[in-house]
Amino acid sequence: MEQQAIIEANDPGTAVVAGSNVGKTFANGTVVALDNAEFTIPKGKFVSLVGPSGCGKSTLLRLIAGLIAPTSGHLHVHGTQVAGPRQDVAMMFQRATLLEWRTAIENVLLPTEIAGNVEDADRERAMELLHLVGLGDFAFSFPAQLSGGMQQRVALARLLQTGADVILLDEPFGALDEFTRERLNVELLRIVAEVGATTVFVTHNIAEAIFLADEVYVMTPRPGRIAKVIDVPLERPRELAIQTSPEFNHLVDEARDVLGAH
Amino acid sequence: MADTVAQSTMNQRAGMSLRTRRILTHAGIFALLLLAWEIGSRTGLLDPLFYPRPTDILASFWRVYVTQGNIWFHLYASLGLVLAGFVAGSIMGIGLGALVGFNPLVRRFIKPYVIVLEATPRIAVAPLLIAALGFGAQSKIAIIMLVCFFAPFINTLSGVVNVNEEKLELFKSLGASKMQTLRKLVLPEAVPVIMAGERLALTAALSGVLVAEFIQRDQGIGSLILTYTRNLNMASAFACIFTLTIIGFLIFRFMEWLDHRIAFWNHEDGLNRNAQKRQARWSKKLATA
């Protein structure tokens, strides 16, 4: 099992995250949060989950994170069943959830501290990551001294510090203003490309979902399910300007049709 | 940034003259009040027996602190009790608060008792404590502990219970153990609330020691006030009371200072100071790497 997982992870094109018949119900089965989700996410791909509230996008993300257990079906990451939070999967939330009594770099090092001892190499890595997210000069600032956008950058660096190659983002820039969010999205693409992570990104913004992703899972509520998977063939690296292109708008219409028809 | 710096220096400059003016106004009003008191007391408008002249109080200050110097012994005794009762009450309050907070089962069973205890005036139990522990320092400290216990207990409890859900989820997703979550998240996050409880507790300790010494009049500032009042030496009693005012004020400022040190992240000055300190510590670490 272990051996197989390693082989699969090193083979590009194989599924890093795979779900078969994944379902989750709440309140003794009366609320179907996610119904029969079938999907495979290949290594290094960026998948967006988009849909209105109640469509199960956050539920699916938390299932992959191992924060909740599915009521039915199987969920695998790197070939092993998800049985709880794991080292190779890391998650980022809508709010930065930084510890206010720690400086930026100390926050970035939190995952390392929890996993074991902090070595000099970890400290250097944390500093590199802060540079990667554009906060090299703010390593010793406390969260209260940083803007909302900067706090999310620290949270992103902290997520990368885990060393996980599957990263889950739950509306990570949803609480920020439009300009900051667009800028951070462009940077996010640069950063995940650089570290080669497999990414799942939750949003309720169709344009944002398409702009970022290789594949968009359009999800609909009652019961929450993946209604359609839209392939996004747009070239990378992407600039914000592609959002005005006809191809882009065609994809937006395609997603909107699914959501509108529901 | 430059803007705010310029603004703050501007405010400071304008504030300086405003502040001196304010201080002068307050001093003037205070002097007038004292003068009115002095005149009232001298003319017999105020009964000099109960409202001694400010000049007499000042003379008493001189006597109890310098010529007789008898207040030091009592002050020393009282403050020792305050410290002992406060520390013991705090440790118990914070410890039990954390214990109850961490354990939902204990919390459920202990809640009714907490409500009953909260509704009962703690001082009412003081005579019982003396009966149980006898006269002496033990029962006095027990009384102070009793009045000190509650604020840290309740605050620690609520601080521990009301930990940010999202941060808990973060720790869960990082695979943190219970102990790690406690040490790295729950306790630090509860610190500002615990500090607020400690502030209340220390003020309560000062009242507690007086009650204890009113009941057991062997020594301490409380017993001194009683003695002076009984001998109708009101000026000296006032000297003792104003001493307590000053101590109360010092306690308040001390706790404020401590709060800025310990829960530094809630205060701008604390953030700036600690950011510099940590940067220095870190550059040392990275340099040796």
XYZ file of C-alpha atoms in Angstrom:
551
model
C 0.000 0.000 0.000
C 2.719 2.425 1.106
C 4.934 1.465 -1.818
C 2.105 1.856 -4.272
C 1.260 5.293 -2.946
C 4.774 6.522 -3.542
C 4.848 5.170 -7.077
C 1.549 6.808 -7.877
C 2.562 10.137 -6.437
C 5.701 10.222 -8.573
C 3.865 9.361 -11.740
C 2.451 12.498 -13.371
C -1.001 12.018 -14.693
C -2.180 9.628 -11.996
C -4.902 10.696 -9.661
C -3.615 12.400 -6.527
C -7.086 12.896 -5.128
C -9.820 10.464 -6.071
C -13.382 10.092 -4.853
C -15.822 7.375 -5.705
C -19.443 7.621 -4.695
C -18.531 10.048 -1.901
C -21.542 11.167 0.107
C -22.073 13.148 3.290
C -25.327 13.617 5.143
C -25.975 15.691 8.251
C -28.722 15.651 10.875
C -29.250 11.867 10.771
C -29.457 11.708 7.009
C -32.120 14.367 6.592
C -29.710 16.890 5.026
C -27.736 15.617 2.045
C -24.703 17.891 1.932
C -22.954 15.920 -0.769
C -24.428 13.211 -2.959
C -22.482 10.591 -4.863
C -19.417 12.598 -5.884
C -17.182 10.920 -8.476
C -13.952 12.648 -9.380
C -10.230 12.276 -9.934
C -7.711 15.067 -9.692
C -4.382 14.426 -11.448
C -1.073 15.545 -10.005
C -0.341 19.266 -10.203
C -3.814 20.184 -11.432
C -5.813 23.122 -10.152
C -9.498 22.357 -9.550
C -12.080 24.976 -8.593
C -15.311 24.058 -6.851
C -17.960 26.646 -7.633
C -21.607 26.889 -6.711
C -24.133 28.604 -4.431
C -24.192 28.020 -0.682
C -25.407 24.568 0.261
C -23.994 22.941 -2.881
C -21.526 20.921 -0.827
C -18.319 22.572 -2.032
C -17.009 23.286 1.463
C -18.160 19.836 2.601
C -16.175 18.194 -0.199
C -13.105 20.218 0.743
C -13.375 19.289 4.419
C -13.816 15.654 3.464
C -10.578 15.720 1.455
C -8.889 17.487 4.392
C -9.990 14.638 6.649
C -11.743 17.083 8.996
C -15.009 15.183 8.566
C -15.671 11.590 7.517
C -17.858 10.623 4.537
C -21.133 8.809 5.210
C -20.705 6.766 2.054
C -18.136 6.062 -0.646
C -14.352 6.179 -0.689
C -11.907 9.032 -0.768
C -8.239 8.513 -1.575
C -5.247 10.838 -1.533
C -2.043 9.477 -3.043
C -3.685 6.073 -3.150
C -4.414 5.832 0.559
C -7.830 6.252 2.093
C -8.429 9.532 3.917
C -8.942 8.691 7.575
C -8.257 12.062 9.197
C -5.973 15.096 8.870
C -2.726 14.090 7.175
C 0.728 15.474 6.461
C 0.416 15.544 2.672
C -2.799 17.625 2.706
C -3.005 21.198 3.998
C -5.898 23.600 4.197
C -6.375 27.353 4.234
C -9.479 29.131 5.431
C -11.421 32.255 4.550
C -9.961 34.043 7.519
C -6.211 34.013 8.035
C -6.539 32.430 11.510
C -3.083 33.599 12.513
C -1.996 33.459 16.135
C -1.887 37.094 17.240
C 0.948 36.561 19.720
C 3.297 35.218 17.062
C 5.184 37.165 14.411
C 4.621 36.300 10.751
C 7.575 33.923 10.626
C 6.588 32.255 13.896
C 3.135 31.697 12.446
C 4.649 30.166 9.322
C 6.655 27.806 11.506
C 3.620 26.570 13.448
C 3.077 23.445 11.281
C 6.732 22.470 11.731
C 6.483 22.943 15.498
C 3.410 20.744 15.635
C 5.018 18.064 13.481
C 8.216 17.971 15.556
C 11.370 19.955 16.183
C 12.210 23.181 14.398
C 15.616 22.976 12.714
C 17.608 25.781 11.163
C 16.622 24.478 7.729
C 12.958 24.951 8.654
C 13.636 28.532 9.689
C 15.358 29.227 6.389
C 12.523 27.572 4.510
C 9.976 29.727 6.391
C 11.909 32.851 5.448
C 12.035 31.736 1.803
C 8.292 31.149 1.808
C 7.657 34.607 3.228
C 9.742 35.988 0.382
C 7.773 33.826 -2.044
C 4.485 35.367 -0.899
C 6.041 38.833 -1.017
C 6.379 39.404 2.719
C 10.140 39.110 3.154
C 10.244 42.479 4.879
C 7.441 41.650 7.284
C 8.747 38.431 8.826
C 8.879 39.995 12.273
C 5.569 41.841 12.193
C 2.652 40.660 14.270
C -0.682 39.923 12.545
C -2.225 43.082 14.028
C 0.455 45.086 12.204
C -0.450 43.562 8.810
C -3.325 44.300 6.408
C -5.968 41.661 5.671
C -4.298 40.765 2.378
C -0.902 40.421 4.018
C -2.376 38.204 6.727
C -3.720 35.859 4.046
C -0.266 35.775 2.450
C 1.173 34.674 5.795
C -1.528 31.991 5.989
C -0.522 30.859 2.486
C 3.136 30.673 3.497
C 2.136 28.690 6.580
C 0.190 26.297 4.367
C 3.218 25.802 2.120
C 5.465 25.267 5.149
C 3.579 22.040 5.869
C 5.258 20.613 2.780
C 1.924 19.152 1.687
C 1.534 18.715 -2.057
C -2.259 18.751 -1.919
C -3.505 22.172 -0.918
C -7.104 22.991 -0.162
C -8.287 26.585 -0.210
C -11.694 27.523 1.184
C -12.522 30.945 -0.280
C -9.104 32.099 0.903
C -9.454 35.667 -0.316
C -13.230 35.936 0.071
C -13.018 38.440 2.916
C -10.739 40.806 1.000
C -11.606 43.667 -1.332
C -11.907 42.966 -5.071
C -8.550 44.505 -6.078
C -6.546 42.712 -3.430
C -8.308 39.479 -4.253
C -7.531 39.667 -7.984
C -3.898 40.449 -7.301
C -3.589 37.599 -4.816
C -5.220 35.184 -7.270
C -2.559 35.949 -9.874
C 0.126 35.418 -7.241
C -1.527 32.231 -6.072
C -1.227 30.788 -9.597
C 2.452 31.708 -9.709
C 3.088 30.165 -6.280
C 1.249 26.852 -6.773
C 2.954 26.472 -10.153
C 6.306 27.058 -8.484
C 5.775 24.460 -5.757
C 3.940 22.093 -8.125
C 1.033 21.479 -5.769
C -2.284 19.840 -6.570
C -4.860 22.422 -5.611
C -8.562 22.451 -4.791
C -10.056 25.919 -4.538
C -13.564 26.697 -3.264
C -15.348 29.864 -4.385
C -18.801 31.143 -5.238
C -17.402 33.419 -7.924
C -17.636 31.820 -11.389
C -15.066 34.064 -13.072
C -12.574 33.507 -10.270
C -13.110 29.749 -10.465
C -12.418 29.652 -14.210
C -9.511 32.084 -14.120
C -7.603 29.903 -11.668
C -8.473 26.362 -12.668
C -7.626 23.578 -15.073
C -10.984 22.059 -14.275
C -14.064 23.646 -12.727
C -16.514 21.474 -10.817
C -19.845 23.260 -11.050
C -21.878 22.227 -8.031
C -25.606 22.572 -7.312
C -27.523 22.346 -4.013
C -30.307 20.130 -2.602
C -28.778 17.616 -2.732
C -25.242 18.952 -3.013
C -23.565 17.393 -6.051
C -21.075 17.917 -8.833
C -23.394 18.837 -11.708
C -20.744 19.333 -14.379
C -16.998 19.335 -14.843
C -15.814 22.083 -17.182
C -12.382 21.798 -18.728
C -10.502 25.098 -18.892
C -8.069 24.976 -21.828
C -6.786 28.538 -21.357
C -3.025 28.890 -21.584
C -0.757 29.508 -18.620
C 0.594 31.703 -17.187
C -2.639 33.665 -17.167
C -3.069 37.399 -16.942
C -6.137 39.131 -15.549
C -6.842 40.391 -19.062
C -7.906 36.955 -20.301
C -11.147 37.498 -18.427
C -12.356 39.685 -21.291
C -11.527 37.108 -23.995
C -14.381 35.338 -25.868
C -13.119 31.887 -24.784
C -13.238 32.937 -21.160
C -16.741 34.332 -21.473
C -17.870 31.221 -23.246
C -16.711 29.159 -20.228
C -18.489 31.528 -17.854
C -21.704 31.088 -19.843
C -21.285 27.330 -19.757
C -21.016 27.343 -15.951
C -23.846 29.800 -15.591
C -26.104 27.595 -17.726
C -25.588 24.701 -15.336
C -26.264 26.856 -12.272
C -29.191 28.676 -13.883
C -30.870 25.497 -15.097
C -30.905 24.097 -11.635
C 2.718 55.811 7.401
C 4.576 59.128 7.204
C 1.184 60.752 7.380
C 0.232 59.108 10.631
C 3.604 59.866 12.172
C 3.261 63.536 11.240
C -0.266 63.538 12.586
C 0.662 62.008 15.893
C 3.499 64.463 16.482
C 1.099 67.248 15.607
C -1.440 65.902 18.054
C 1.272 65.616 20.620
C 2.375 69.180 20.184
C -1.171 70.505 20.334
C -1.923 68.072 23.193
C 0.989 69.243 25.317
C -0.397 72.681 25.925
C -3.899 71.273 26.211
C -2.713 68.711 28.726
C -0.895 71.224 30.906
C -3.971 73.443 30.813
C -6.136 70.522 31.874
C -3.793 69.536 34.686
C -3.727 73.100 35.927
C -7.530 73.268 35.876
C -7.847 70.060 37.831
C -5.222 71.172 40.354
C -7.048 74.468 40.766
C -10.400 72.814 41.411
C -8.801 70.368 43.846
C -7.109 73.190 45.742
C -10.432 75.022 45.963
C -12.151 71.935 47.359
C -9.438 71.466 49.963
C -9.673 75.127 50.878
C -13.453 74.901 51.257
C -13.035 71.804 53.420
C -10.412 73.561 55.551
C -12.578 76.658 56.011
C -15.722 74.624 56.634
C -13.925 72.593 59.258
C -12.427 75.653 60.949
C -15.679 77.625 61.050
C -17.604 74.632 62.385
C -19.743 74.339 59.238
C -18.389 70.791 59.002
C -18.147 68.878 62.256
C -14.365 68.755 62.820
C -14.801 65.515 64.707
C -15.883 63.606 61.593
C -14.383 65.849 58.940
C -10.902 66.743 60.211
C -9.122 69.619 58.537
C -6.939 68.776 55.550
C -4.005 70.336 57.387
C -4.619 68.006 60.316
C -4.736 65.013 57.964
C -1.451 66.145 56.473
C 0.027 66.398 59.955
C -1.272 62.884 60.695
C 0.405 61.592 57.562
C 3.649 63.030 58.854
C 3.087 61.454 62.254
C 2.071 57.925 61.188
C 4.805 57.723 58.558
C 7.663 59.663 60.114
C 7.581 60.737 63.767
C 5.667 57.700 65.087
C 6.221 55.584 62.005
C 3.671 53.070 63.286
C 1.859 52.578 59.968
C 4.761 50.699 58.366
C 4.317 47.635 60.515
C 0.599 47.430 59.727
C 1.088 48.227 56.050
C 3.664 45.508 55.815
C 1.355 42.996 57.495
C -1.605 43.868 55.274
C 0.283 43.876 52.000
C 1.876 40.536 52.843
C -1.593 39.074 53.312
C -2.852 40.679 50.099
C 0.023 39.161 48.155
C -0.356 35.708 49.684
C -4.154 35.634 49.291
C -4.025 37.037 45.774
C -1.420 34.577 44.557
C -3.133 31.607 46.194
C -6.613 32.696 45.034
C -5.356 33.325 41.495
C -3.610 29.986 41.213
C -6.743 28.259 42.432
C -9.024 30.326 40.197
C -6.945 29.940 37.036
C -6.209 26.286 37.740
C -9.786 25.294 38.440
C -11.072 27.513 35.622
C -8.770 25.776 33.140
C -9.625 22.346 34.508
C -13.357 22.962 34.326
C -13.047 24.674 30.945
C -11.163 21.806 29.330
C -13.504 19.148 30.569
C -17.088 19.404 29.264
C -18.300 16.759 31.695
C -16.905 18.501 34.771
C -18.267 21.752 33.385
C -21.792 20.424 33.221
C -21.740 19.156 36.799
C -20.009 22.123 38.336
C -22.138 24.792 36.669
C -25.000 24.870 39.214
C -22.497 25.261 42.058
C -20.801 28.097 40.264
C -24.121 29.901 39.901
C -24.929 29.409 43.599
C -21.464 30.566 44.618
C -21.679 33.581 42.364
C -25.008 34.665 43.850
C -23.726 34.369 47.435
C -21.829 37.392 48.799
C -18.434 35.846 49.531
C -17.852 38.014 52.595
C -20.769 36.305 54.351
C -18.646 33.179 54.621
C -15.797 35.031 56.372
C -16.932 34.301 59.977
C -17.264 30.618 59.106
C -13.705 30.588 57.804
C -12.477 32.080 61.057
C -14.428 29.499 63.020
C -12.898 26.738 60.932
C -9.325 27.993 60.729
C -9.068 29.967 63.962
C -7.711 33.470 64.447
C -4.495 34.393 62.681
C -2.961 34.751 59.271
C -4.469 31.505 57.950
C -8.080 32.598 58.161
C -7.229 36.095 56.904
C -5.518 34.662 53.846
C -8.455 32.313 53.349
C -10.852 35.261 53.283
C -8.698 37.085 50.722
C -8.435 33.918 48.638
C -12.196 33.636 48.697
C -12.752 37.132 47.315
C -9.861 36.750 44.837
C -10.839 33.383 43.494
C -13.895 34.164 41.495
C -12.882 36.639 38.784
C -9.875 34.599 37.595
C -11.948 31.429 37.776
C -14.829 32.727 35.652
C -12.554 34.530 33.212
C -10.228 31.575 32.711
C -13.224 29.328 32.244
C -14.802 31.546 29.602
C -11.446 32.207 27.930
C -10.775 28.503 27.596
C -14.292 27.667 26.458
C -14.564 30.449 23.879
C -11.573 29.556 21.735
C -11.917 30.604 18.117
C -13.507 27.701 16.199
C -11.544 28.338 13.020
C -8.246 28.246 14.865
C -9.266 24.981 16.487
C -10.004 23.609 13.034
C -6.599 24.800 11.833
C -4.884 22.934 14.671
C -6.961 19.881 13.888
C -6.002 20.024 10.218
C -2.335 20.281 11.217
C -2.748 17.119 13.248
C -1.991 18.827 16.583
C -2.277 16.764 19.771
C -4.578 17.822 22.602
C -1.591 19.034 24.614
C -0.217 21.049 21.689
C -3.598 22.663 21.068
C -3.784 23.558 24.731
C -0.288 24.999 25.022
C -0.010 26.712 21.668
C -3.593 27.882 21.163
C -6.065 27.673 24.027
C -3.943 29.083 26.855
C -2.321 31.962 24.944
C -5.681 32.922 23.502
C -7.199 33.015 26.996
C -4.393 35.197 28.413
C -6.000 38.636 27.858
C -9.259 37.509 29.515
C -7.358 35.913 32.388
C -5.426 39.155 32.876
C -8.689 41.090 33.082
C -9.782 38.677 35.824
C -6.506 39.159 37.675
C -7.039 42.899 37.649
C -10.387 42.511 39.360
C -8.919 39.973 41.773
C -6.118 42.205 43.023
C -8.544 45.059 43.672
C -10.817 42.617 45.482
C -7.844 41.404 47.550
C -7.385 44.901 48.940
C -11.007 44.991 50.097
C -10.670 41.431 51.360
C -7.749 42.215 53.654
C -9.692 45.116 55.198
C -12.684 42.915 55.928
C -10.404 40.262 57.431
C -8.725 42.857 59.621
C -11.992 44.483 60.667
C -13.032 41.086 62.001
C -9.652 40.209 63.530
C -8.292 43.453 64.899
C -4.819 42.326 65.925
C -2.751 44.032 63.230
C -2.877 45.468 59.742
C -4.108 48.651 58.153
C -7.762 47.663 58.664
C -7.310 47.256 62.386
C -5.385 50.539 62.502
C -8.303 52.368 60.891
C -10.635 50.812 63.450
C -8.388 51.808 66.352
C -8.061 55.416 65.167
C -11.796 55.734 64.554
C -12.600 54.380 67.998
C -10.248 56.883 69.580
C -11.931 59.560 67.482
C -8.608 60.275 65.825
C -10.258 60.849 62.479
C -7.334 62.697 60.941
C -5.121 59.615 61.340
C -7.926 57.367 60.097
C -8.098 59.520 56.981
C -4.345 59.239 56.577
C -4.790 55.454 56.523
C -7.699 55.640 54.085
C -5.809 57.904 51.689
C -2.872 55.530 51.931
C -5.204 52.818 50.678
C -6.350 55.120 47.872
C -2.764 55.485 46.748
C -2.143 51.752 47.005
C -5.312 51.051 45.032
C -4.172 53.432 42.339
C -0.703 51.885 42.223
C -2.237 48.423 41.968
C -4.363 49.589 39.057
C -1.370 51.027 37.211
C 0.754 47.988 37.967
C -1.848 45.606 36.572
C -2.219 47.820 33.508
C 1.547 47.679 32.999
C 1.551 43.917 33.483
C -1.283 43.506 30.989
C 0.686 45.443 28.364
C 3.624 43.118 29.004
C 1.813 39.789 29.062
C -1.081 40.327 26.626
C 1.170 42.570 24.527
C -0.535 41.788 21.225
C -3.599 43.782 22.222
C -1.590 46.976 22.605
C 0.266 48.920 19.964
C 3.258 49.723 22.171
C 3.542 46.053 23.135
C 3.458 44.977 19.484
C 6.210 47.358 18.431
C 8.432 46.478 21.374
C 8.055 42.740 20.916
C 8.462 42.874 17.129
C 11.886 44.461 17.604
C 12.857 42.040 20.333
C 11.923 38.990 18.298
C 13.655 40.274 15.216
C 16.861 40.605 17.252
C 16.454 37.098 18.643
C 15.765 35.681 15.198
C 18.601 37.343 13.368
C 20.894 35.793 15.958
C 19.385 32.371 15.257
C 19.567 32.755 11.487
C 23.098 34.125 11.623
C 24.380 31.053 13.444
C 22.593 28.805 10.962
